[in-house]
């Protein structure tokens, strides 16, 4: 049988509180018994000492006052106080009016020696129905001969009577304390366990794909932080699931178009062959172009999947950044001529970055190619690079149509295109900037876009400079 956390907590609360209360009761009972016992013995012993002093201070004619004092103290102390000078006592036997067992009534030789040395005797002796506290104060003459004794006796239960009157109140207080402790611990347990139970229940729904469930916890502590973290995780999973669905939809859409072209043109060619007509070259070229698009798309998808993985290796090495930029600009020469665009550069040749040369070159080619393709014909683009602190700052500026501000945040999303028809016509897969973002992220750099419609776009890339360690 599996017990829930709440049940385990309740068992612990009840067990811990019960053991604690029982220990307190036992300890309190023991301490109070000891206290009252010692207190009563001290009081009765003090009365015996007073009577013994009174005995020694009075002569034979005043003994009547001594007996009256004994009677008065006996009533006040709620104990049996008597003076005994009988032969029985002198022979070591306690008076018969104290209901003791015969074996308990006879004093031992050691006790008689103590009495002869003027030492009071305090002992508890077994009676017929209950135990008795017996205190003997010896009375001696000038020659240290035992003349008699003041004997004080009282049932032990009477000694504990003051404690028993308080005992009920103690139990009532402890019962109230037990209730309060259980109530407080219940509140604490509910405070901790209820959010955990909510998280457990909602996590099962999240595991089934329902990311809409959220935990409503107002706690301003670790429990609240746990709930907030869970809600954040749920939101992140929902966003990831949505992106996955969008990604699958975009991939299927991107592949459906070239596949439909391939199928259509292939059917045309097969139809021409079946009729004995010559195969038209333009259809073969279309099939080749669409095949190239599919190959490029699959390559970019695989490339992106590798880059998004945490284990993808980067071959980091010192790179002369300006030289790498110039090589990327040279690769764009033919495209620049076709677009009638000039690339102007202003580079800091002292900048050395720490990066993967092939991947950084991939970033440069993508950004410069985008600037050339979407810049204004007959104009120019600027490629600027300088150092700022520990970073190399690259800016690629085109002076084309630009894009709306609300579209800037979506530029690095998979398959995002502002002008879908123009992007497809130019052969783009819609994954270029997504790959660029991942590469820069792997290099601990940053990527930013600035644009205004009609004023072109500025792409800023910041990469850490190489710092040789000794």
Coordinates of C-alpha atoms in Angstrom, one line a residue:
X1 CA 0.0 0.0 0.0
X2 CA 1.4 3.4 -1.0
X3 CA 0.7 6.2 1.4
X4 CA 0.3 9.8 0.1
X5 CA 2.5 12.6 1.4
X6 CA -0.4 14.1 3.2
X7 CA -1.2 10.8 5.0
X8 CA 2.5 10.4 6.0
X9 CA 2.6 14.0 7.2
X10 CA -0.5 13.5 9.3
X11 CA 0.8 10.3 10.8
X12 CA 4.0 12.2 11.7
X13 CA 2.1 15.1 13.2
X14 CA -0.1 12.9 15.4
X15 CA 2.8 10.7 16.4
X16 CA 5.2 13.5 17.1
X17 CA 2.6 15.6 19.0
X18 CA 1.4 12.6 21.0
X19 CA 4.9 11.5 22.0
X20 CA 5.8 15.1 22.9
X21 CA 2.7 15.6 25.0
X22 CA 3.1 12.3 26.7
X23 CA 6.7 13.1 27.5
X24 CA 5.7 16.5 28.9
X25 CA 3.0 14.9 31.0
X26 CA 5.3 12.3 32.4
X27 CA 8.1 14.8 33.1
X28 CA 5.7 17.3 34.6
X29 CA 4.1 14.6 36.7
X30 CA 7.5 13.4 37.9
X31 CA 8.8 16.9 38.7
X32 CA 5.6 18.0 40.4
X33 CA 5.5 14.8 42.5
X34 CA 9.1 15.3 43.5
X35 CA 8.4 19.0 44.3
X36 CA 5.3 18.4 46.3
X37 CA 6.8 15.5 48.1
X38 CA 9.9 17.4 49.1
X39 CA 7.8 20.5 49.9
X40 CA 5.5 18.5 52.2
X41 CA 8.3 16.7 53.9
X42 CA 10.1 20.0 54.5
X43 CA 7.0 21.6 56.0
X44 CA 6.2 18.6 58.3
X45 CA 9.9 18.3 59.3
X46 CA 9.9 22.0 60.2
X47 CA 6.8 21.5 62.4
X48 CA 8.6 18.6 64.1
X49 CA 11.6 20.8 64.8
X50 CA 9.4 23.6 66.3
X51 CA 7.7 21.1 68.6
X52 CA 11.1 19.7 69.6
X53 CA 12.3 23.1 70.5
X54 CA 9.1 23.8 72.4
X55 CA 9.6 20.6 74.4
X56 CA 13.1 21.6 75.4
X57 CA 12.1 25.1 76.4
X58 CA 9.2 24.1 78.7
X59 CA 9.5 22.6 82.2
X60 CA 7.3 19.9 83.5
X61 CA 4.5 22.3 84.7
X62 CA 4.3 23.7 81.1
X63 CA 4.0 20.4 79.3
X64 CA 0.2 20.9 78.9
X65 CA 0.9 23.8 76.6
X66 CA 3.3 21.5 74.7
X67 CA 0.4 19.0 74.1
X68 CA -2.0 21.8 73.1
X69 CA 0.6 23.0 70.5
X70 CA 0.8 19.4 69.2
X71 CA -3.0 19.3 68.8
X72 CA -3.1 22.7 67.1
X73 CA -0.3 21.9 64.6
X74 CA -1.9 18.5 63.9
X75 CA -5.1 20.2 62.8
X76 CA -3.3 22.9 60.8
X77 CA -1.1 20.4 59.0
X78 CA -3.8 17.9 58.2
X79 CA -1.5 15.2 59.6
X80 CA -1.3 13.1 62.7
X81 CA 1.2 14.7 65.1
X82 CA 1.7 13.0 68.5
X83 CA 4.2 12.9 71.4
X84 CA 5.2 9.4 72.3
X85 CA 7.4 8.5 75.3
X86 CA 6.0 5.0 75.8
X87 CA 8.1 1.9 76.4
X88 CA 7.1 0.6 73.0
X89 CA 8.8 3.5 71.2
X90 CA 11.8 3.3 73.4
X91 CA 12.0 -0.4 72.3
X92 CA 11.8 0.7 68.7
X93 CA 8.1 0.2 67.9
X94 CA 5.9 2.9 66.3
X95 CA 2.5 3.7 67.8
X96 CA -0.5 1.4 67.0
X97 CA -2.7 4.3 65.9
X98 CA -0.6 4.5 62.7
X99 CA -2.1 1.8 60.5
X100 CA 1.1 0.1 59.4
X101 CA 2.0 -3.5 58.7
X102 CA 3.6 -5.2 61.7
X103 CA 6.9 -5.6 59.9
X104 CA 6.9 -1.8 59.0
X105 CA 6.1 -0.8 62.6
X106 CA 9.4 -2.0 64.1
X107 CA 12.3 0.4 63.8
X108 CA 15.7 -1.0 62.7
X109 CA 18.8 -0.9 64.9
X110 CA 20.2 1.7 62.5
X111 CA 17.2 3.9 62.9
X112 CA 17.4 3.6 66.7
X113 CA 21.1 4.6 66.6
X114 CA 20.1 7.7 64.5
X115 CA 17.5 8.6 66.9
X116 CA 19.9 8.3 69.8
X117 CA 22.2 10.7 67.9
X118 CA 19.4 13.2 67.7
X119 CA 18.9 12.7 64.0
X120 CA 15.3 13.0 62.7
X121 CA 14.0 9.9 60.8
X122 CA 12.0 10.5 57.6
X123 CA 10.7 7.4 55.8
X124 CA 7.8 6.0 53.8
X125 CA 6.3 2.8 55.3
X126 CA 3.7 0.4 54.0
X127 CA 0.3 0.6 55.6
X128 CA -2.8 -1.6 55.4
X129 CA -4.5 0.4 52.6
X130 CA -1.8 2.9 51.6
X131 CA 1.7 4.1 52.3
X132 CA 2.5 6.5 55.1
X133 CA 5.0 9.2 55.4
X134 CA 6.5 9.0 58.9
X135 CA 8.8 11.6 60.5
X136 CA 10.3 11.1 64.0
X137 CA 11.9 14.0 65.9
X138 CA 13.8 12.5 68.9
X139 CA 13.7 14.1 72.3
X140 CA 16.8 13.5 74.5
X141 CA 17.8 14.5 78.0
X142 CA 21.0 16.2 79.0
X143 CA 22.8 12.8 79.0
X144 CA 21.6 12.1 75.4
X145 CA 19.2 9.4 76.6
X146 CA 16.1 9.0 74.4
X147 CA 13.1 10.2 76.3
X148 CA 10.6 10.1 73.5
X149 CA 9.8 11.5 70.1
X150 CA 7.4 13.8 68.2
X151 CA 5.9 11.5 65.6
X152 CA 4.3 13.0 62.5
X153 CA 2.5 10.6 60.1
X154 CA 0.3 11.2 57.1
X155 CA -0.9 9.1 54.1
X156 CA 1.3 9.6 51.1
X157 CA -1.9 10.4 49.0
X158 CA -2.5 13.4 51.4
X159 CA 1.0 14.6 50.6
X160 CA 0.1 14.7 46.9
X161 CA -3.3 16.3 47.4
X162 CA -2.1 19.9 46.4
X163 CA -0.6 18.4 43.3
X164 CA -3.7 16.5 42.4
X165 CA -5.8 19.6 42.6
X166 CA -3.6 21.2 40.0
X167 CA -3.2 18.1 37.9
X168 CA -6.5 18.5 36.3
X169 CA -5.6 22.0 35.2
X170 CA -2.3 20.7 33.8
X171 CA -4.0 18.1 31.7
X172 CA -6.5 20.6 30.5
X173 CA -3.7 23.0 29.4
X174 CA -1.8 20.2 27.7
X175 CA -5.0 19.1 25.9
X176 CA -5.5 22.6 24.7
X177 CA -1.8 22.8 23.7
X178 CA -2.2 19.5 21.8
X179 CA -5.2 20.8 19.9
X180 CA -3.4 24.1 19.1
X181 CA -0.2 22.3 18.0
X182 CA -2.2 19.9 15.7
X183 CA -4.2 22.8 14.3
X184 CA -1.0 24.8 13.5
X185 CA 0.8 21.8 12.1
X186 CA -2.2 21.1 9.9
X187 CA -2.1 24.6 8.5
X188 CA 1.6 24.3 7.9
X189 CA 1.2 20.9 6.2
X190 CA -1.7 22.2 4.1
X191 CA 0.4 25.2 3.2
X192 CA 3.2 23.0 1.9
X193 CA 1.3 19.9 0.6
X194 CA -1.7 21.4 -1.1
X195 CA 0.4 23.3 -3.7
X196 CA 2.4 20.1 -4.3
X197 CA -0.8 18.1 -4.8
X198 CA -2.0 20.8 -7.3
X199 CA 1.3 20.6 -9.1
X200 CA 1.1 16.8 -9.2
X201 CA -2.5 16.8 -10.5
X202 CA -1.7 19.5 -13.1
X203 CA 1.6 17.9 -14.2
X204 CA -0.4 14.8 -15.2
X205 CA -2.6 17.0 -17.5
X206 CA 0.6 18.6 -18.9
X207 CA 2.1 15.2 -19.5
X208 CA -1.0 14.4 -21.6
X209 CA -0.5 17.6 -23.7
X210 CA -2.9 20.0 -21.9
X211 CA -0.6 23.0 -21.4
X212 CA -3.5 25.4 -20.6
X213 CA -3.6 24.4 -16.9
X214 CA -1.9 26.8 -14.5
X215 CA -1.3 26.7 -10.7
X216 CA -2.8 29.6 -8.8
X217 CA -0.6 30.0 -5.7
X218 CA -0.2 33.4 -4.0
X219 CA 2.6 32.2 -1.7
X220 CA 5.5 34.6 -1.6
X221 CA 8.1 32.0 -0.8
X222 CA 9.8 28.8 -2.1
X223 CA 6.4 27.2 -2.7
X224 CA 5.3 30.2 -4.7
X225 CA 8.6 30.1 -6.6
X226 CA 8.0 26.4 -7.4
X227 CA 4.5 27.1 -8.7
X228 CA 5.8 30.0 -10.8
X229 CA 8.5 27.8 -12.2
X230 CA 6.0 25.1 -13.0
X231 CA 3.8 27.6 -14.8
X232 CA 6.8 29.0 -16.7
X233 CA 7.7 25.4 -17.7
X234 CA 4.1 24.8 -18.8
X235 CA 4.1 28.0 -20.8
X236 CA 7.5 27.1 -22.4
X237 CA 6.2 23.6 -23.2
X238 CA 3.1 25.1 -24.8
X239 CA 5.2 27.5 -26.9
X240 CA 7.6 24.7 -27.8
X241 CA 4.6 22.5 -28.8
X242 CA 3.1 25.3 -30.8
X243 CA 6.4 26.0 -32.6
X244 CA 6.8 22.3 -33.3
X245 CA 3.3 22.2 -34.9
X246 CA 4.1 25.4 -36.9
X247 CA 7.5 23.9 -37.8
X248 CA 5.9 20.7 -39.1
X249 CA 3.3 22.6 -40.9
X250 CA 5.9 24.9 -42.5
X251 CA 8.1 22.0 -43.5
X252 CA 5.2 20.1 -45.0
X253 CA 4.1 23.3 -46.9
X254 CA 7.7 24.0 -48.1
X255 CA 8.1 20.4 -49.3
X256 CA 4.6 20.2 -50.8
X257 CA 5.3 22.9 -53.3
X258 CA 8.4 21.5 -54.9
X259 CA 7.0 18.0 -54.8
X260 CA 3.9 19.1 -56.6
X261 CA 6.0 20.8 -59.2
X262 CA 8.2 17.7 -59.6
X263 CA 5.1 15.5 -59.9
X264 CA 3.4 17.9 -62.4
X265 CA 6.4 18.4 -64.6
X266 CA 7.2 14.7 -64.5
X267 CA 3.7 13.9 -65.6
X268 CA 4.1 16.4 -68.5
X269 CA 7.3 14.8 -69.6
X270 CA 5.9 11.3 -69.4
X271 CA 2.9 12.4 -71.4
X272 CA 5.2 13.9 -74.0
X273 CA 7.3 10.7 -74.1
X274 CA 4.1 8.6 -74.4
X275 CA 3.0 10.6 -77.4
X276 CA 6.4 10.4 -79.0
X277 CA 6.9 14.2 -78.7
X278 CA 10.3 15.7 -77.9
X279 CA 10.9 16.4 -74.2
X280 CA 10.9 20.1 -73.5
X281 CA 14.0 21.3 -71.8
X282 CA 12.2 23.9 -69.7
X283 CA 10.4 21.2 -67.8
X284 CA 13.6 19.3 -67.1
X285 CA 15.1 22.6 -65.9
X286 CA 12.1 23.2 -63.6
X287 CA 12.5 19.7 -62.2
X288 CA 16.2 20.3 -61.5
X289 CA 15.5 23.7 -59.9
X290 CA 12.8 22.2 -57.6
X291 CA 15.1 19.3 -56.7
X292 CA 17.8 21.8 -55.8
X293 CA 15.3 23.7 -53.6
X294 CA 14.4 20.5 -51.8
X295 CA 18.1 19.7 -51.4
X296 CA 18.8 23.1 -50.0
X297 CA 15.8 22.9 -47.6
X298 CA 16.8 19.5 -46.3
X299 CA 20.4 20.7 -45.9
X300 CA 19.3 23.8 -43.9
X301 CA 17.0 21.7 -41.7
X302 CA 19.7 19.3 -40.9
X303 CA 22.1 22.1 -40.3
X304 CA 19.7 23.9 -38.0
X305 CA 19.0 20.7 -36.1
X306 CA 22.7 20.2 -35.4
X307 CA 23.2 23.8 -34.3
X308 CA 20.3 23.7 -31.9
X309 CA 21.8 20.7 -30.1
X310 CA 23.9 21.4 -27.1
X311 CA 26.6 18.9 -28.2
X312 CA 27.4 20.5 -31.6
X313 CA 31.1 21.1 -31.7
X314 CA 32.6 24.5 -32.7
X315 CA 36.2 24.5 -34.0
X316 CA 37.2 27.7 -32.3
X317 CA 40.4 29.4 -33.4
X318 CA 41.8 33.0 -33.8
X319 CA 40.4 34.6 -37.0
X320 CA 41.4 37.9 -38.6
X321 CA 37.8 39.2 -38.8
X322 CA 38.4 41.9 -41.5
X323 CA 40.0 39.4 -43.9
X324 CA 37.1 37.0 -43.5
X325 CA 34.7 39.8 -44.2
X326 CA 36.6 40.8 -47.4
X327 CA 36.5 37.2 -48.6
X328 CA 32.7 37.1 -48.0
X329 CA 32.3 40.4 -49.9
X330 CA 34.3 39.1 -52.9
X331 CA 31.9 36.1 -53.1
X332 CA 29.0 38.5 -53.5
X333 CA 30.7 40.2 -56.5
X334 CA 28.6 38.5 -59.2
X335 CA 25.3 39.0 -57.3
X336 CA 26.2 42.7 -56.8
X337 CA 26.7 43.1 -60.5
X338 CA 23.3 41.5 -61.2
X339 CA 21.6 43.8 -58.7
X340 CA 23.7 46.8 -59.7
X341 CA 24.7 47.4 -56.1
X342 CA 28.1 48.4 -54.7
X343 CA 29.5 47.2 -51.4
X344 CA 31.4 49.7 -49.4
X345 CA 33.6 48.6 -46.5
X346 CA 35.2 50.2 -43.5
X347 CA 37.0 47.6 -41.4
X348 CA 39.3 47.5 -38.4
X349 CA 42.1 45.2 -39.4
X350 CA 43.4 44.7 -35.9
X351 CA 40.3 42.8 -34.8
X352 CA 40.9 39.1 -34.1
X353 CA 37.9 37.0 -33.0
X354 CA 37.7 33.6 -31.5
X355 CA 35.4 31.5 -33.6
X356 CA 34.7 28.7 -36.1
X357 CA 35.8 30.1 -39.5
X358 CA 33.4 28.2 -41.6
X359 CA 30.4 29.1 -39.5
X360 CA 31.3 32.8 -39.2
X361 CA 31.8 32.9 -43.0
X362 CA 28.3 31.3 -43.3
X363 CA 26.9 34.2 -41.1
X364 CA 28.7 36.8 -43.2
X365 CA 27.6 35.4 -46.6
X366 CA 24.0 35.1 -45.4
X367 CA 23.8 38.7 -44.0
X368 CA 25.6 40.3 -47.0
X369 CA 23.6 38.3 -49.5
X370 CA 20.3 39.4 -47.9
X371 CA 21.4 43.0 -47.9
X372 CA 22.4 42.8 -51.6
X373 CA 19.1 41.0 -52.6
X374 CA 16.8 43.5 -50.7
X375 CA 18.8 46.7 -51.2
X376 CA 17.8 49.2 -53.9
X377 CA 19.2 48.7 -57.3
X378 CA 21.8 51.2 -58.4
X379 CA 22.6 52.0 -54.8
X380 CA 25.1 50.5 -52.3
X381 CA 25.3 48.7 -49.0
X382 CA 27.8 49.4 -46.2
X383 CA 29.7 46.7 -44.3
X384 CA 31.3 48.2 -41.2
X385 CA 33.4 46.6 -38.5
X386 CA 35.1 48.1 -35.5
X387 CA 36.1 47.0 -32.0
X388 CA 34.3 48.1 -28.8
X389 CA 35.8 46.9 -25.6
X390 CA 36.2 43.1 -25.7
X391 CA 33.9 42.8 -28.8
X392 CA 34.1 43.1 -32.5
X393 CA 31.0 44.9 -33.8
X394 CA 29.9 44.2 -37.4
X395 CA 27.1 46.3 -39.1
X396 CA 25.6 45.4 -42.5
X397 CA 23.5 48.3 -43.7
X398 CA 21.3 48.3 -46.8
X399 CA 19.2 51.2 -48.0
X400 CA 16.2 49.2 -49.4
X401 CA 12.6 49.3 -48.5
X402 CA 13.1 48.1 -44.9
X403 CA 10.5 46.3 -42.8
X404 CA 7.9 47.2 -40.2
X405 CA 9.1 47.4 -36.6
X406 CA 6.7 44.7 -35.5
X407 CA 8.3 42.2 -38.0
X408 CA 11.8 42.6 -36.6
X409 CA 11.3 40.1 -33.8
X410 CA 10.1 37.5 -36.2
X411 CA 13.0 37.6 -38.6
X412 CA 14.9 34.7 -37.0
X413 CA 11.9 32.5 -36.8
X414 CA 11.8 29.4 -38.9
X415 CA 10.3 29.9 -42.4
X416 CA 9.4 33.5 -41.7
X417 CA 9.2 35.6 -44.8
X418 CA 8.0 39.2 -45.2
X419 CA 7.6 38.9 -49.0
X420 CA 6.8 35.2 -49.5
X421 CA 6.7 35.4 -53.3
X422 CA 9.9 37.2 -53.6
X423 CA 11.7 35.0 -51.2
X424 CA 10.6 31.8 -52.9
X425 CA 11.6 33.3 -56.3
X426 CA 15.0 34.1 -55.0
X427 CA 15.4 30.5 -53.8
X428 CA 15.5 31.1 -50.0
X429 CA 14.4 28.4 -47.6
X430 CA 13.3 30.8 -44.8
X431 CA 15.9 29.3 -42.4
X432 CA 18.9 31.5 -43.1
X433 CA 18.5 33.9 -40.3
X434 CA 17.5 31.2 -37.9
X435 CA 20.8 29.4 -38.6
X436 CA 22.7 32.7 -38.3
X437 CA 21.1 33.3 -34.9
X438 CA 22.1 29.8 -33.7
X439 CA 25.7 30.2 -34.9
X440 CA 26.1 33.6 -33.2
X441 CA 24.6 32.1 -30.0
X442 CA 27.2 29.3 -30.1
X443 CA 29.9 32.0 -30.2
X444 CA 28.5 33.8 -27.2
X445 CA 27.6 36.8 -29.4
X446 CA 24.5 38.8 -30.2
X447 CA 22.4 39.6 -33.2
X448 CA 20.2 42.7 -33.6
X449 CA 18.1 44.3 -36.3
X450 CA 17.1 48.0 -36.8
X451 CA 14.8 49.1 -39.6
X452 CA 12.3 51.7 -40.7
X453 CA 10.1 51.3 -43.8
X454 CA 11.6 53.1 -46.7
X455 CA 15.0 53.6 -45.0
X456 CA 16.6 50.2 -45.2
X457 CA 17.8 47.9 -42.5
X458 CA 20.9 47.6 -40.2
X459 CA 22.0 44.2 -38.9
X460 CA 24.4 44.4 -36.0
X461 CA 26.5 41.4 -34.9
X462 CA 28.7 41.4 -31.8
X463 CA 31.3 38.7 -31.3
X464 CA 34.0 38.3 -28.5
X465 CA 37.5 39.2 -29.4
X466 CA 40.3 36.7 -29.1
X467 CA 42.2 37.1 -25.9
X468 CA 45.3 35.1 -25.4
X469 CA 45.7 33.6 -21.9
X470 CA 49.0 33.1 -20.3

